[in-house]
Amino acid sequence: MRDIERASSSEDEKHYDSKQGGVAPLYSNGTPASDPSLIYDAAREKKLVRKIDLYIVPTVAVLYLMCFVDRANIGNARIAGFERDVGMNPRSYDFNILLTAFYAAYAAFEIPSTTLTKIIGPGRWIPIMAFLFGLLSLANAFVTNFASAVAVRFLLGVAEAGMLPSIAYYLSRWYKKDELVFRLGLYLVTAPSAGAFGGLLASGILKLPEMGMVRSWEKIFLIEGLITIIVAIIGYFTLTDSISSARWLSEDEKKFLQARLKSELVGQKDLIDRTHKKLLWRGITSTTSLACAFMFLLDNIAVQGTAVFLPTTVRGIFPAPRYTVIDQQLLTVPPNIAGAIATLAFAYASAKFKIRSVFTIAGSLVMTLGYAMFVGSNNLYVRYAASFFATSGAFTQGALLPAYAAVNANNDSERAGAIAVTVFFGNIGGLISCWTYLNRYAPNFLPGNGLNLAGGITMALSGVLLVTWQRWENKQRDAGKRDHRLEGLTEDEIYLLGSDHPHFRLRY
C-alpha cells in the first residue's frame, strides 16, 4: 500500500519531481496525503473502475447507438421506397440535398451544443438531446413531401450535433487518460453496430403488418424513434454529471476516484473547472487537436458515406429481383459487424499498450486497402469484401482520434475544446460525404471511393507527421527550452497555460 498520488503519477509529475527536487504538486487544493481514502490499493481501483463501467458506459452506449440508428436509417428507408413516396427524383440530387441539410446543421451546432454540455451538465444535456432526436426521427414517419423531409432532417442535425463529443467529454470526467480510449471504443463501437443493428431492425420492421396509415419505411422511423425516446427518458434519471454527484458512490470512493484523475493534472487548480473561454480556445487551437481534427474530417467522409450509402452500394452489388429488399438490408450487416469488432480491438490494444498513434496509422492503412479494392476491381465479390476492410479501418478512428486529442489536454475546459473541434471537423467530413456518392456514378461510385482512398493515405501520413512533431516538442520541454513560459506568472496564469505548461508531456 502506498499513497495514491505516487502510485498514479504520470510521466509529467515524475518529470516535475526530478526538476524541482520535491514531490509533484498533484493536488493544488491541498488534499492531505494522510487521508485514508487516498491510500492506493490496486484491487480497489480496479473494482471502482469496473463499477463506473457498469453504471456509465452501457447507458451512453445505448444512447449513441440510437443516435447513429436515427441518423443512418435514412439509407434503409431509401431502399424501402422513401424517395418515391415523398416525390424525390432518384436521378437528381434530391437525396444528397436531404443529407446535406442534416450535416449542415450537425456541423453548425456541434461546438455550441458541446459547450452547453459543460454548462448544463452532461447528465442532463445528453439525455435531453437524445429525447429531441428521437422525437424528430419519429416525425420522419409523417413527412409527405421533399420540403418537409428536408426540414425535419435539418432539425434532426441540430438535435444530434453535440452527442458524440458530449459523450466523449463526459467519459473523460471519469477515466484516466490511458483508460479513456477503450471506453470511447465501448460506446463508439455502437456506430458500426448501429449499421448492423439498423439493418436487422429495418428488415424485421418491414415484415410487420401495416399500422393504420403507417406502412413500409414509415414504420422504420416510427418504431426506431419511439425506442430512442424511451432510452432517453431512462438516461435522464440514471446519468449523473460527475464523480462528485454520483449517488452510487460513497464519499471515500469519490475522493479516491477524484485523486486518480487529479494525479494527471499539471499546474491545475481543479479537477472540473468553470467554463473558461481561453482554455476552450487553447483546446480548439492546439497542434494536436487540429491534426486530429483534420484526420477525423477525412475519416468521416468515409464513415458517414459508408453509413448512409452502404445499403445503396449493396443494392448495386446484389440487385433485385434476385435479391429482395430484406435480403439487401441483411447484407449490410456483416461489414458493420467487422467494423464493430475492429473498433473494439484497436481501442483495447491502444489502452493496453498506452499508445494511440500506431493504431491511428494502422487503421488508416486498413481503410486505404479497402478503398483500393473498391477502385481497383470490378468483381462484385471483391468489392463486397472491400467493404469489410473499409469499415474496419474507418470506424476505428472514432475512438482513437477524439481520445488522442483529449489526452493531450491538461484540464476540463481545454479537453472540452479539443474534443469539440475534433468532432466538428469530423462533421464537416460528413457534410462532404453527402456529395461523394452521387447516383450518376452508381454502382462503382468511383469519385467517392477514390476520394476515400486518397483520404486514407493522407491520414496515415498526417499521423506520422503528428507523432514526429510531438516527440520533438517533448524533447524541447525535456531540455528546458519551454521553461520560460513560467517566468513571472501567478498561479492563475500558470493554470491558463493548460497543455502549454512546460512540465506537461504530449502523449502519442
Short mmCIF file of C-alpha atoms in Angstrom, two decimals:
data_model
loop_
_atom_site.label_atom_id
_atom_site.label_comp_id
_atom_site.label_asym_id
_atom_site.label_seq_id
_atom_site.Cartn_x
_atom_site.Cartn_y
_atom_site.Cartn_z
CA MET A 1 0.00 0.00 0.00
CA ARG A 2 1.26 3.47 -0.79
CA ASP A 3 -0.11 6.92 -1.33
CA ILE A 4 -2.29 7.15 -4.42
CA GLU A 5 -0.50 10.17 -5.83
CA ARG A 6 2.77 8.28 -6.08
CA ALA A 7 1.10 5.17 -7.49
CA SER A 8 -0.87 7.16 -10.08
CA SER A 9 1.70 9.77 -11.00
CA SER A 10 2.28 10.15 -14.71
CA GLU A 11 5.45 10.95 -16.60
CA ASP A 12 4.50 14.62 -16.28
CA GLU A 13 4.69 14.53 -12.48
CA LYS A 14 7.85 12.41 -12.44
CA HIS A 15 9.50 14.98 -14.66
CA TYR A 16 8.34 17.77 -12.38
CA ASP A 17 9.68 15.92 -9.35
CA SER A 18 13.12 15.44 -10.88
CA LYS A 19 13.46 19.09 -11.77
CA GLN A 20 12.16 20.57 -8.54
CA GLY A 21 13.68 18.08 -6.14
CA GLY A 22 10.40 17.51 -4.32
CA VAL A 23 7.01 15.89 -4.56
CA ALA A 24 4.93 16.95 -7.56
CA PRO A 25 2.05 19.30 -6.67
CA LEU A 26 -0.61 16.77 -7.59
CA TYR A 27 -3.36 18.37 -5.55
CA SER A 28 -3.24 22.13 -5.71
CA ASN A 29 -6.18 22.30 -3.33
CA GLY A 30 -4.01 20.84 -0.56
CA THR A 31 -5.56 17.39 -0.27
CA PRO A 32 -3.64 15.69 2.54
CA ALA A 33 -1.71 12.55 1.67
CA SER A 34 -2.65 11.18 5.09
CA ASP A 35 -6.33 10.95 4.18
CA PRO A 36 -7.16 7.21 4.49
CA SER A 37 -9.40 7.37 1.41
CA LEU A 38 -6.34 8.26 -0.68
CA ILE A 39 -4.23 5.24 0.23
CA TYR A 40 -3.56 3.44 -3.02
CA ASP A 41 -4.99 -0.04 -3.46
CA ALA A 42 -4.77 -1.59 -6.94
CA ALA A 43 -7.59 -4.04 -6.28
CA ARG A 44 -9.83 -1.26 -5.01
CA GLU A 45 -9.01 0.88 -8.04
CA LYS A 46 -9.84 -1.94 -10.44
CA LYS A 47 -13.12 -2.62 -8.64
CA LEU A 48 -14.16 1.05 -8.77
CA VAL A 49 -13.27 1.41 -12.45
CA ARG A 50 -15.43 -1.63 -13.20
CA LYS A 51 -18.22 -0.04 -11.17
CA ILE A 52 -18.01 3.08 -13.34
CA ASP A 53 -18.01 0.87 -16.43
CA LEU A 54 -21.25 -0.73 -15.25
CA TYR A 55 -23.09 2.46 -14.29
CA ILE A 56 -21.97 4.81 -17.08
CA VAL A 57 -20.84 3.04 -20.26
CA PRO A 58 -23.95 0.92 -21.07
CA THR A 59 -26.29 3.91 -20.86
CA VAL A 60 -24.23 6.23 -23.06
CA ALA A 61 -23.51 3.36 -25.47
CA VAL A 62 -27.22 2.68 -26.00
CA LEU A 63 -27.93 6.40 -26.36
CA TYR A 64 -25.25 6.73 -29.05
CA LEU A 65 -26.43 3.53 -30.73
CA MET A 66 -29.87 5.09 -31.18
CA CYS A 67 -28.28 8.37 -32.26
CA PHE A 68 -26.48 6.62 -35.10
CA VAL A 69 -29.51 4.46 -35.95
CA ASP A 70 -31.71 7.57 -36.21
CA ARG A 71 -29.08 9.22 -38.42
CA ALA A 72 -28.40 6.30 -40.74
CA ASN A 73 -31.91 4.83 -41.06
CA ILE A 74 -32.50 7.17 -43.99
CA GLY A 75 -30.36 4.73 -46.03
CA ASN A 76 -32.55 1.80 -45.01
CA ALA A 77 -35.70 3.81 -45.74
CA ARG A 78 -34.34 4.76 -49.15
CA ILE A 79 -34.24 1.21 -50.48
CA ALA A 80 -37.70 0.62 -48.95
CA GLY A 81 -39.33 3.28 -51.18
CA PHE A 82 -38.77 6.55 -49.27
CA GLU A 83 -37.62 8.55 -52.32
CA ARG A 84 -40.62 7.52 -54.41
CA ASP A 85 -43.21 8.21 -51.71
CA VAL A 86 -42.04 11.75 -50.86
CA GLY A 87 -41.70 12.74 -54.52
CA MET A 88 -37.92 12.76 -54.82
CA ASN A 89 -36.33 12.25 -58.21
CA PRO A 90 -33.85 9.35 -57.90
CA ARG A 91 -31.91 10.70 -60.88
CA SER A 92 -31.47 14.13 -59.33
CA TYR A 93 -29.50 15.39 -56.33
CA ASP A 94 -32.57 15.38 -54.04
CA PHE A 95 -31.22 12.68 -51.74
CA ASN A 96 -27.86 14.43 -51.46
CA ILE A 97 -29.62 17.71 -50.62
CA LEU A 98 -31.59 15.89 -47.93
CA LEU A 99 -28.35 14.58 -46.36
CA THR A 100 -26.69 17.98 -46.66
CA ALA A 101 -29.49 19.57 -44.61
CA PHE A 102 -28.66 17.19 -41.76
CA TYR A 103 -24.88 17.61 -41.82
CA ALA A 104 -25.01 21.39 -42.29
CA ALA A 105 -27.00 21.67 -39.05
CA TYR A 106 -24.86 18.99 -37.42
CA ALA A 107 -21.64 20.92 -38.12
CA ALA A 108 -23.04 24.37 -37.30
CA PHE A 109 -24.44 23.42 -33.89
CA GLU A 110 -21.80 20.92 -32.71
CA ILE A 111 -19.49 23.28 -30.80
CA PRO A 112 -22.36 25.29 -29.20
CA SER A 113 -24.06 22.04 -28.14
CA THR A 114 -20.83 20.66 -26.66
CA THR A 115 -20.33 23.92 -24.74
CA LEU A 116 -23.85 23.56 -23.35
CA THR A 117 -22.87 20.10 -22.13
CA LYS A 118 -20.23 21.66 -19.88
CA ILE A 119 -22.54 24.49 -18.75
CA ILE A 120 -25.75 22.49 -18.13
CA GLY A 121 -24.05 19.25 -17.17
CA PRO A 122 -23.71 16.07 -19.29
CA GLY A 123 -26.00 14.06 -17.02
CA ARG A 124 -28.93 16.23 -18.14
CA TRP A 125 -28.00 17.57 -21.57
CA ILE A 126 -27.07 14.22 -23.16
CA PRO A 127 -30.48 12.60 -22.41
CA ILE A 128 -32.29 15.79 -23.48
CA MET A 129 -30.50 15.68 -26.84
CA ALA A 130 -31.45 12.02 -27.20
CA PHE A 131 -35.11 12.75 -26.45
CA LEU A 132 -35.17 15.51 -29.06
CA PHE A 133 -33.58 13.50 -31.86
CA GLY A 134 -35.82 10.52 -31.02
CA LEU A 135 -38.84 12.79 -31.39
CA LEU A 136 -37.58 14.12 -34.71
CA SER A 137 -36.77 10.65 -36.00
CA LEU A 138 -40.35 9.70 -35.21
CA ALA A 139 -41.53 12.82 -37.09
CA ASN A 140 -39.79 11.48 -40.22
CA ALA A 141 -42.55 8.86 -40.40
CA PHE A 142 -45.08 11.58 -41.19
CA VAL A 143 -43.30 13.63 -43.87
CA THR A 144 -45.27 13.73 -47.11
CA ASN A 145 -43.06 15.75 -49.45
CA PHE A 146 -39.46 16.69 -50.10
CA ALA A 147 -39.64 20.08 -48.34
CA SER A 148 -40.94 18.62 -45.09
CA ALA A 149 -38.34 15.84 -45.24
CA VAL A 150 -35.53 18.43 -45.57
CA ALA A 151 -36.92 20.49 -42.67
CA VAL A 152 -37.15 17.50 -40.31
CA ARG A 153 -33.71 16.30 -41.37
CA PHE A 154 -32.21 19.73 -40.62
CA LEU A 155 -33.75 19.76 -37.12
CA LEU A 156 -32.50 16.22 -36.54
CA GLY A 157 -28.98 17.50 -37.26
CA VAL A 158 -29.42 20.27 -34.69
CA ALA A 159 -30.56 17.78 -32.05
CA GLU A 160 -27.78 15.24 -32.71
CA ALA A 161 -24.97 17.78 -33.15
CA GLY A 162 -23.40 17.55 -29.70
CA MET A 163 -23.93 13.87 -28.99
CA LEU A 164 -20.59 12.32 -29.95
CA PRO A 165 -18.30 15.00 -28.43
CA SER A 166 -20.50 15.35 -25.35
CA ILE A 167 -20.28 11.66 -24.51
CA ALA A 168 -16.51 11.64 -25.14
CA TYR A 169 -16.14 14.67 -22.87
CA TYR A 170 -18.41 13.07 -20.27
CA LEU A 171 -16.33 9.90 -20.15
CA SER A 172 -13.15 11.95 -19.76
CA ARG A 173 -14.57 13.13 -16.40
CA TRP A 174 -14.50 9.55 -15.12
CA TYR A 175 -11.42 7.84 -16.57
CA LYS A 176 -7.67 8.36 -16.59
CA LYS A 177 -6.08 9.21 -19.92
CA ASP A 178 -4.84 5.73 -20.76
CA GLU A 179 -8.21 4.23 -19.78
CA LEU A 180 -10.23 6.64 -21.89
CA VAL A 181 -9.66 5.30 -25.41
CA PHE A 182 -11.07 1.84 -24.64
CA ARG A 183 -14.16 3.36 -23.00
CA LEU A 184 -14.63 5.56 -26.05
CA GLY A 185 -14.38 2.38 -28.09
CA LEU A 186 -17.05 0.72 -25.95
CA TYR A 187 -19.60 3.36 -26.88
CA LEU A 188 -18.35 4.24 -30.37
CA VAL A 189 -18.49 0.58 -31.34
CA THR A 190 -22.21 1.22 -31.48
CA ALA A 191 -21.66 3.24 -34.69
CA PRO A 192 -20.82 0.21 -36.85
CA SER A 193 -23.12 -1.84 -34.61
CA ALA A 194 -25.87 0.61 -35.50
CA GLY A 195 -25.33 -0.22 -39.16
CA ALA A 196 -25.70 -3.91 -38.37
CA PHE A 197 -28.49 -3.39 -35.82
CA GLY A 198 -30.24 -0.88 -38.08
CA GLY A 199 -30.17 -3.29 -41.00
CA LEU A 200 -31.54 -6.14 -38.88
CA LEU A 201 -34.13 -3.90 -37.23
CA ALA A 202 -35.24 -2.42 -40.55
CA SER A 203 -35.64 -5.86 -42.11
CA GLY A 204 -37.66 -7.00 -39.09
CA ILE A 205 -39.84 -3.88 -39.04
CA LEU A 206 -40.62 -4.22 -42.74
CA LYS A 207 -42.06 -7.68 -42.02
CA LEU A 208 -44.56 -6.22 -39.55
CA PRO A 209 -48.13 -5.60 -40.75
CA GLU A 210 -49.14 -2.02 -41.59
CA MET A 211 -50.22 0.13 -38.63
CA GLY A 212 -53.07 2.25 -39.92
CA MET A 213 -51.61 4.84 -42.29
CA VAL A 214 -48.06 3.94 -41.27
CA ARG A 215 -46.50 1.49 -43.73
CA SER A 216 -43.18 0.33 -45.20
CA TRP A 217 -40.35 2.88 -44.50
CA GLU A 218 -42.62 4.93 -42.23
CA LYS A 219 -42.61 2.08 -39.73
CA ILE A 220 -38.79 2.23 -39.60
CA PHE A 221 -38.82 5.86 -38.47
CA LEU A 222 -41.78 5.47 -36.11
CA ILE A 223 -40.56 2.44 -34.19
CA GLU A 224 -36.90 3.48 -34.02
CA GLY A 225 -37.89 6.96 -32.86
CA LEU A 226 -40.08 5.54 -30.07
CA ILE A 227 -37.23 3.29 -28.88
CA THR A 228 -34.90 6.32 -28.71
CA ILE A 229 -37.39 8.36 -26.65
CA ILE A 230 -37.77 5.54 -24.11
CA VAL A 231 -33.98 5.12 -23.76
CA ALA A 232 -33.55 8.91 -23.37
CA ILE A 233 -36.07 9.06 -20.50
CA ILE A 234 -34.25 6.23 -18.72
CA GLY A 235 -30.93 8.02 -19.25
CA TYR A 236 -32.27 11.26 -17.77
CA PHE A 237 -32.92 9.55 -14.46
CA THR A 238 -29.80 7.37 -14.35
CA LEU A 239 -26.89 9.51 -15.61
CA THR A 240 -25.01 11.78 -13.21
CA ASP A 241 -22.82 14.77 -14.11
CA SER A 242 -19.56 13.73 -12.48
CA ILE A 243 -17.88 11.74 -9.72
CA SER A 244 -18.86 14.28 -7.06
CA SER A 245 -22.59 13.99 -7.83
CA ALA A 246 -22.76 10.21 -8.27
CA ARG A 247 -25.37 8.82 -5.86
CA TRP A 248 -23.99 5.31 -6.23
CA LEU A 249 -20.54 6.21 -4.86
CA SER A 250 -19.63 6.64 -1.19
CA GLU A 251 -17.70 9.72 -0.08
CA ASP A 252 -14.48 7.72 0.27
CA GLU A 253 -14.93 6.26 -3.21
CA LYS A 254 -15.47 9.74 -4.62
CA LYS A 255 -12.26 11.03 -3.00
CA PHE A 256 -10.29 8.06 -4.27
CA LEU A 257 -11.57 8.41 -7.86
CA GLN A 258 -11.06 12.18 -7.90
CA ALA A 259 -7.48 11.72 -6.62
CA ARG A 260 -6.76 9.34 -9.52
CA LEU A 261 -7.70 11.97 -12.06
CA LYS A 262 -6.02 14.86 -10.23
CA SER A 263 -2.74 12.97 -10.32
CA GLU A 264 -2.59 13.52 -14.10
CA LEU A 265 -3.01 17.30 -13.98
CA VAL A 266 -0.03 19.66 -14.19
CA GLY A 267 -0.31 23.15 -12.68
CA GLN A 268 -4.11 22.93 -12.49
CA LYS A 269 -6.30 24.03 -9.59
CA ASP A 270 -9.47 21.97 -10.04
CA LEU A 271 -10.49 18.63 -11.46
CA ILE A 272 -13.61 20.15 -13.05
CA ASP A 273 -13.15 23.86 -13.61
CA ARG A 274 -15.62 26.53 -14.56
CA THR A 275 -16.03 27.08 -18.28
CA HIS A 276 -13.10 29.27 -19.35
CA LYS A 277 -13.07 30.76 -22.86
CA LYS A 278 -9.28 31.00 -23.07
CA LEU A 279 -8.83 27.35 -22.16
CA LEU A 280 -11.61 26.25 -24.50
CA TRP A 281 -9.84 28.15 -27.29
CA ARG A 282 -6.48 26.63 -26.33
CA GLY A 283 -8.01 23.16 -26.64
CA ILE A 284 -9.52 24.07 -30.01
CA THR A 285 -6.32 25.52 -31.49
CA SER A 286 -3.61 23.20 -30.15
CA THR A 287 -1.47 21.49 -32.77
CA THR A 288 -2.53 18.01 -31.65
CA SER A 289 -6.23 18.92 -31.66
CA LEU A 290 -6.08 20.41 -35.16
CA ALA A 291 -4.12 17.44 -36.52
CA CYS A 292 -6.64 15.00 -35.04
CA ALA A 293 -9.47 17.16 -36.38
CA PHE A 294 -8.00 17.09 -39.91
CA MET A 295 -7.64 13.31 -39.82
CA PHE A 296 -11.16 12.94 -38.40
CA LEU A 297 -12.53 15.06 -41.26
CA LEU A 298 -11.02 12.67 -43.82
CA ASP A 299 -12.15 9.65 -41.82
CA ASN A 300 -15.73 10.85 -41.55
CA ILE A 301 -16.03 11.32 -45.28
CA ALA A 302 -15.64 7.55 -45.37
CA VAL A 303 -17.58 6.70 -42.18
CA GLN A 304 -20.67 8.76 -42.91
CA GLY A 305 -20.60 7.81 -46.57
CA THR A 306 -20.47 4.15 -45.57
CA ALA A 307 -23.26 4.55 -43.01
CA VAL A 308 -25.71 6.10 -45.45
CA PHE A 309 -24.64 4.66 -48.81
CA LEU A 310 -23.69 1.10 -47.88
CA PRO A 311 -27.31 -0.09 -48.45
CA THR A 312 -27.22 1.58 -51.88
CA THR A 313 -23.82 0.04 -52.66
CA VAL A 314 -25.06 -3.39 -51.58
CA ARG A 315 -28.13 -2.97 -53.77
CA GLY A 316 -25.81 -2.36 -56.73
CA ILE A 317 -23.74 -5.45 -55.93
CA PHE A 318 -26.75 -7.67 -55.15
CA PRO A 319 -29.55 -6.32 -57.38
CA ALA A 320 -33.26 -7.13 -57.49
CA PRO A 321 -35.13 -9.27 -58.39
CA ARG A 322 -32.59 -11.93 -57.46
CA TYR A 323 -32.21 -10.29 -54.05
CA THR A 324 -35.21 -8.86 -52.21
CA VAL A 325 -35.14 -5.60 -50.23
CA ILE A 326 -34.94 -7.59 -47.00
CA ASP A 327 -32.00 -9.61 -48.40
CA GLN A 328 -30.22 -6.36 -49.25
CA GLN A 329 -30.88 -4.98 -45.76
CA LEU A 330 -29.38 -8.12 -44.21
CA LEU A 331 -26.29 -8.00 -46.46
CA THR A 332 -25.37 -4.61 -44.92
CA VAL A 333 -24.94 -6.31 -41.53
CA PRO A 334 -21.63 -8.29 -41.89
CA PRO A 335 -19.42 -5.32 -42.94
CA ASN A 336 -20.73 -3.32 -40.00
CA ILE A 337 -20.04 -6.20 -37.60
CA ALA A 338 -16.46 -6.28 -38.92
CA GLY A 339 -16.18 -2.54 -38.20
CA ALA A 340 -17.50 -3.04 -34.67
CA ILE A 341 -15.00 -5.81 -33.91
CA ALA A 342 -12.11 -3.74 -35.29
CA THR A 343 -13.17 -0.70 -33.25
CA LEU A 344 -13.08 -2.67 -30.00
CA ALA A 345 -9.86 -4.49 -30.88
CA PHE A 346 -7.97 -1.29 -31.79
CA ALA A 347 -9.31 0.59 -28.75
CA TYR A 348 -8.39 -2.25 -26.40
CA ALA A 349 -4.89 -2.59 -27.85
CA SER A 350 -4.38 1.17 -27.66
CA ALA A 351 -5.36 1.19 -23.99
CA LYS A 352 -3.29 -1.93 -23.29
CA PHE A 353 -0.10 -0.54 -24.80
CA LYS A 354 -0.87 3.09 -23.85
CA ILE A 355 -0.32 4.41 -27.36
CA ARG A 356 -2.68 5.91 -29.91
CA SER A 357 -0.54 6.98 -32.88
CA VAL A 358 0.41 3.47 -34.04
CA PHE A 359 -3.20 2.32 -34.15
CA THR A 360 -4.40 5.53 -35.80
CA ILE A 361 -1.89 4.99 -38.60
CA ALA A 362 -2.67 1.26 -38.82
CA GLY A 363 -6.42 1.92 -39.08
CA SER A 364 -5.77 4.42 -41.87
CA LEU A 365 -3.81 1.79 -43.82
CA VAL A 366 -6.58 -0.81 -43.42
CA MET A 367 -9.10 1.75 -44.69
CA THR A 368 -6.76 2.53 -47.62
CA LEU A 369 -6.64 -1.17 -48.54
CA GLY A 370 -10.44 -1.38 -48.59
CA TYR A 371 -10.92 1.57 -50.91
CA ALA A 372 -8.03 0.44 -53.13
CA MET A 373 -10.00 -2.79 -53.64
CA PHE A 374 -13.14 -0.78 -54.46
CA VAL A 375 -11.29 1.32 -57.03
CA GLY A 376 -9.12 -1.44 -58.49
CA SER A 377 -11.66 -4.21 -59.06
CA ASN A 378 -14.99 -4.60 -60.81
CA ASN A 379 -15.57 -8.05 -59.33
CA LEU A 380 -18.69 -7.81 -57.21
CA TYR A 381 -17.43 -10.17 -54.54
CA VAL A 382 -14.07 -8.39 -54.27
CA ARG A 383 -15.93 -5.11 -53.81
CA TYR A 384 -18.19 -6.60 -51.15
CA ALA A 385 -15.05 -7.89 -49.38
CA ALA A 386 -13.60 -4.39 -49.71
CA SER A 387 -16.47 -3.03 -47.61
CA PHE A 388 -15.18 -5.14 -44.69
CA PHE A 389 -11.73 -3.50 -44.85
CA ALA A 390 -13.25 -0.05 -45.34
CA THR A 391 -15.47 -0.29 -42.26
CA SER A 392 -12.76 -1.98 -40.17
CA GLY A 393 -10.26 0.80 -40.88
CA ALA A 394 -12.53 3.84 -40.87
CA PHE A 395 -14.70 3.08 -37.84
CA THR A 396 -11.69 2.54 -35.55
CA GLN A 397 -10.79 6.23 -35.74
CA GLY A 398 -14.00 7.25 -33.97
CA ALA A 399 -12.49 6.12 -30.66
CA LEU A 400 -8.83 6.80 -31.38
CA LEU A 401 -8.84 10.39 -32.65
CA PRO A 402 -11.11 12.06 -30.04
CA ALA A 403 -9.12 10.20 -27.35
CA TYR A 404 -5.84 11.32 -28.96
CA ALA A 405 -6.99 14.94 -28.73
CA ALA A 406 -8.43 14.54 -25.21
CA VAL A 407 -5.35 13.03 -23.57
CA ASN A 408 -3.26 15.94 -24.78
CA ALA A 409 -5.40 18.45 -22.87
CA ASN A 410 -4.44 19.46 -19.32
CA ASN A 411 -7.79 20.48 -17.82
CA ASP A 412 -11.54 20.07 -18.18
CA SER A 413 -12.19 23.20 -20.28
CA GLU A 414 -9.27 22.54 -22.63
CA ARG A 415 -10.39 18.93 -23.05
CA ALA A 416 -13.92 20.05 -23.97
CA GLY A 417 -12.47 22.32 -26.66
CA ALA A 418 -10.12 19.63 -28.01
CA ILE A 419 -12.89 17.06 -28.36
CA ALA A 420 -15.32 19.63 -29.78
CA VAL A 421 -13.00 20.77 -32.59
CA THR A 422 -12.05 17.20 -33.49
CA VAL A 423 -15.68 16.17 -33.86
CA PHE A 424 -16.58 19.48 -35.57
CA PHE A 425 -14.14 18.75 -38.39
CA GLY A 426 -15.49 15.22 -38.48
CA ASN A 427 -18.93 16.68 -39.10
CA ILE A 428 -17.54 18.71 -41.98
CA GLY A 429 -16.36 15.39 -43.36
CA GLY A 430 -19.90 14.08 -43.01
CA LEU A 431 -21.15 17.09 -44.94
CA ILE A 432 -18.65 16.42 -47.74
CA SER A 433 -19.67 12.74 -47.82
CA CYS A 434 -23.18 13.76 -48.92
CA TRP A 435 -21.75 14.66 -52.32
CA THR A 436 -19.20 11.90 -52.80
CA TYR A 437 -21.62 9.12 -53.70
CA LEU A 438 -23.83 10.53 -56.47
CA ASN A 439 -26.38 8.34 -58.24
CA ARG A 440 -24.90 9.01 -61.65
CA TYR A 441 -21.72 7.20 -60.58
CA ALA A 442 -23.56 4.04 -59.41
CA PRO A 443 -22.78 1.21 -59.00
CA ASN A 444 -18.98 1.83 -58.98
CA PHE A 445 -19.08 5.24 -57.20
CA LEU A 446 -15.52 5.88 -58.40
CA PRO A 447 -15.25 9.53 -57.23
CA GLY A 448 -16.37 8.68 -53.69
CA ASN A 449 -14.19 5.59 -53.39
CA GLY A 450 -11.23 7.39 -54.96
CA LEU A 451 -11.59 10.29 -52.53
CA ASN A 452 -11.65 7.90 -49.56
CA LEU A 453 -8.59 6.09 -50.91
CA ALA A 454 -6.70 9.39 -51.04
CA GLY A 455 -8.08 10.26 -47.60
CA GLY A 456 -6.73 7.04 -46.06
CA ILE A 457 -3.25 7.70 -47.45
CA THR A 458 -3.32 11.31 -46.23
CA MET A 459 -4.46 10.23 -42.76
CA ALA A 460 -1.56 7.78 -42.44
CA LEU A 461 0.97 10.44 -43.48
CA SER A 462 -0.61 13.00 -41.13
CA GLY A 463 -0.38 10.54 -38.25
CA VAL A 464 3.35 10.05 -38.88
CA LEU A 465 3.93 13.82 -39.03
CA LEU A 466 1.97 14.41 -35.82
CA VAL A 467 3.86 11.88 -33.73
CA THR A 468 7.16 13.15 -35.15
CA TRP A 469 6.31 16.70 -34.03
CA GLN A 470 5.10 15.53 -30.60
CA ARG A 471 8.33 13.66 -29.93
CA TRP A 472 10.34 16.73 -30.98
CA GLU A 473 8.27 19.05 -28.76
CA ASN A 474 8.67 16.75 -25.77
CA LYS A 475 12.45 16.82 -26.28
CA GLN A 476 12.32 20.61 -26.25
CA ARG A 477 10.48 20.54 -22.93
CA ASP A 478 12.88 17.92 -21.52
CA ALA A 479 15.76 20.23 -22.39
CA GLY A 480 14.12 23.13 -20.52
CA LYS A 481 13.55 25.17 -23.67
CA ARG A 482 9.93 25.86 -22.72
CA ASP A 483 10.57 26.79 -19.06
CA HIS A 484 10.49 30.50 -19.90
CA ARG A 485 6.71 30.22 -20.16
CA LEU A 486 6.53 30.12 -16.34
CA GLU A 487 8.58 33.25 -15.74
CA GLY A 488 6.75 35.92 -13.76
CA LEU A 489 3.39 34.10 -13.84
CA THR A 490 0.93 33.91 -10.97
CA GLU A 491 -0.78 30.63 -10.04
CA ASP A 492 -3.87 31.65 -12.00
CA GLU A 493 -1.78 32.48 -15.07
CA ILE A 494 0.05 29.14 -14.83
CA TYR A 495 -3.35 27.42 -14.74
CA LEU A 496 -4.25 29.12 -18.01
CA LEU A 497 -1.19 27.62 -19.74
CA GLY A 498 -3.03 24.30 -19.94
CA SER A 499 -1.11 21.85 -22.14
CA ASP A 500 1.48 24.54 -22.90
CA HIS A 501 2.80 24.11 -19.35
CA PRO A 502 6.49 23.18 -19.80
CA HIS A 503 6.14 20.19 -17.44
CA PHE A 504 3.22 18.72 -19.40
CA ARG A 505 4.22 15.97 -21.82
CA LEU A 506 2.39 15.29 -25.06
CA ARG A 507 1.08 11.75 -25.40
CA TYR A 508 1.14 9.78 -28.60
#
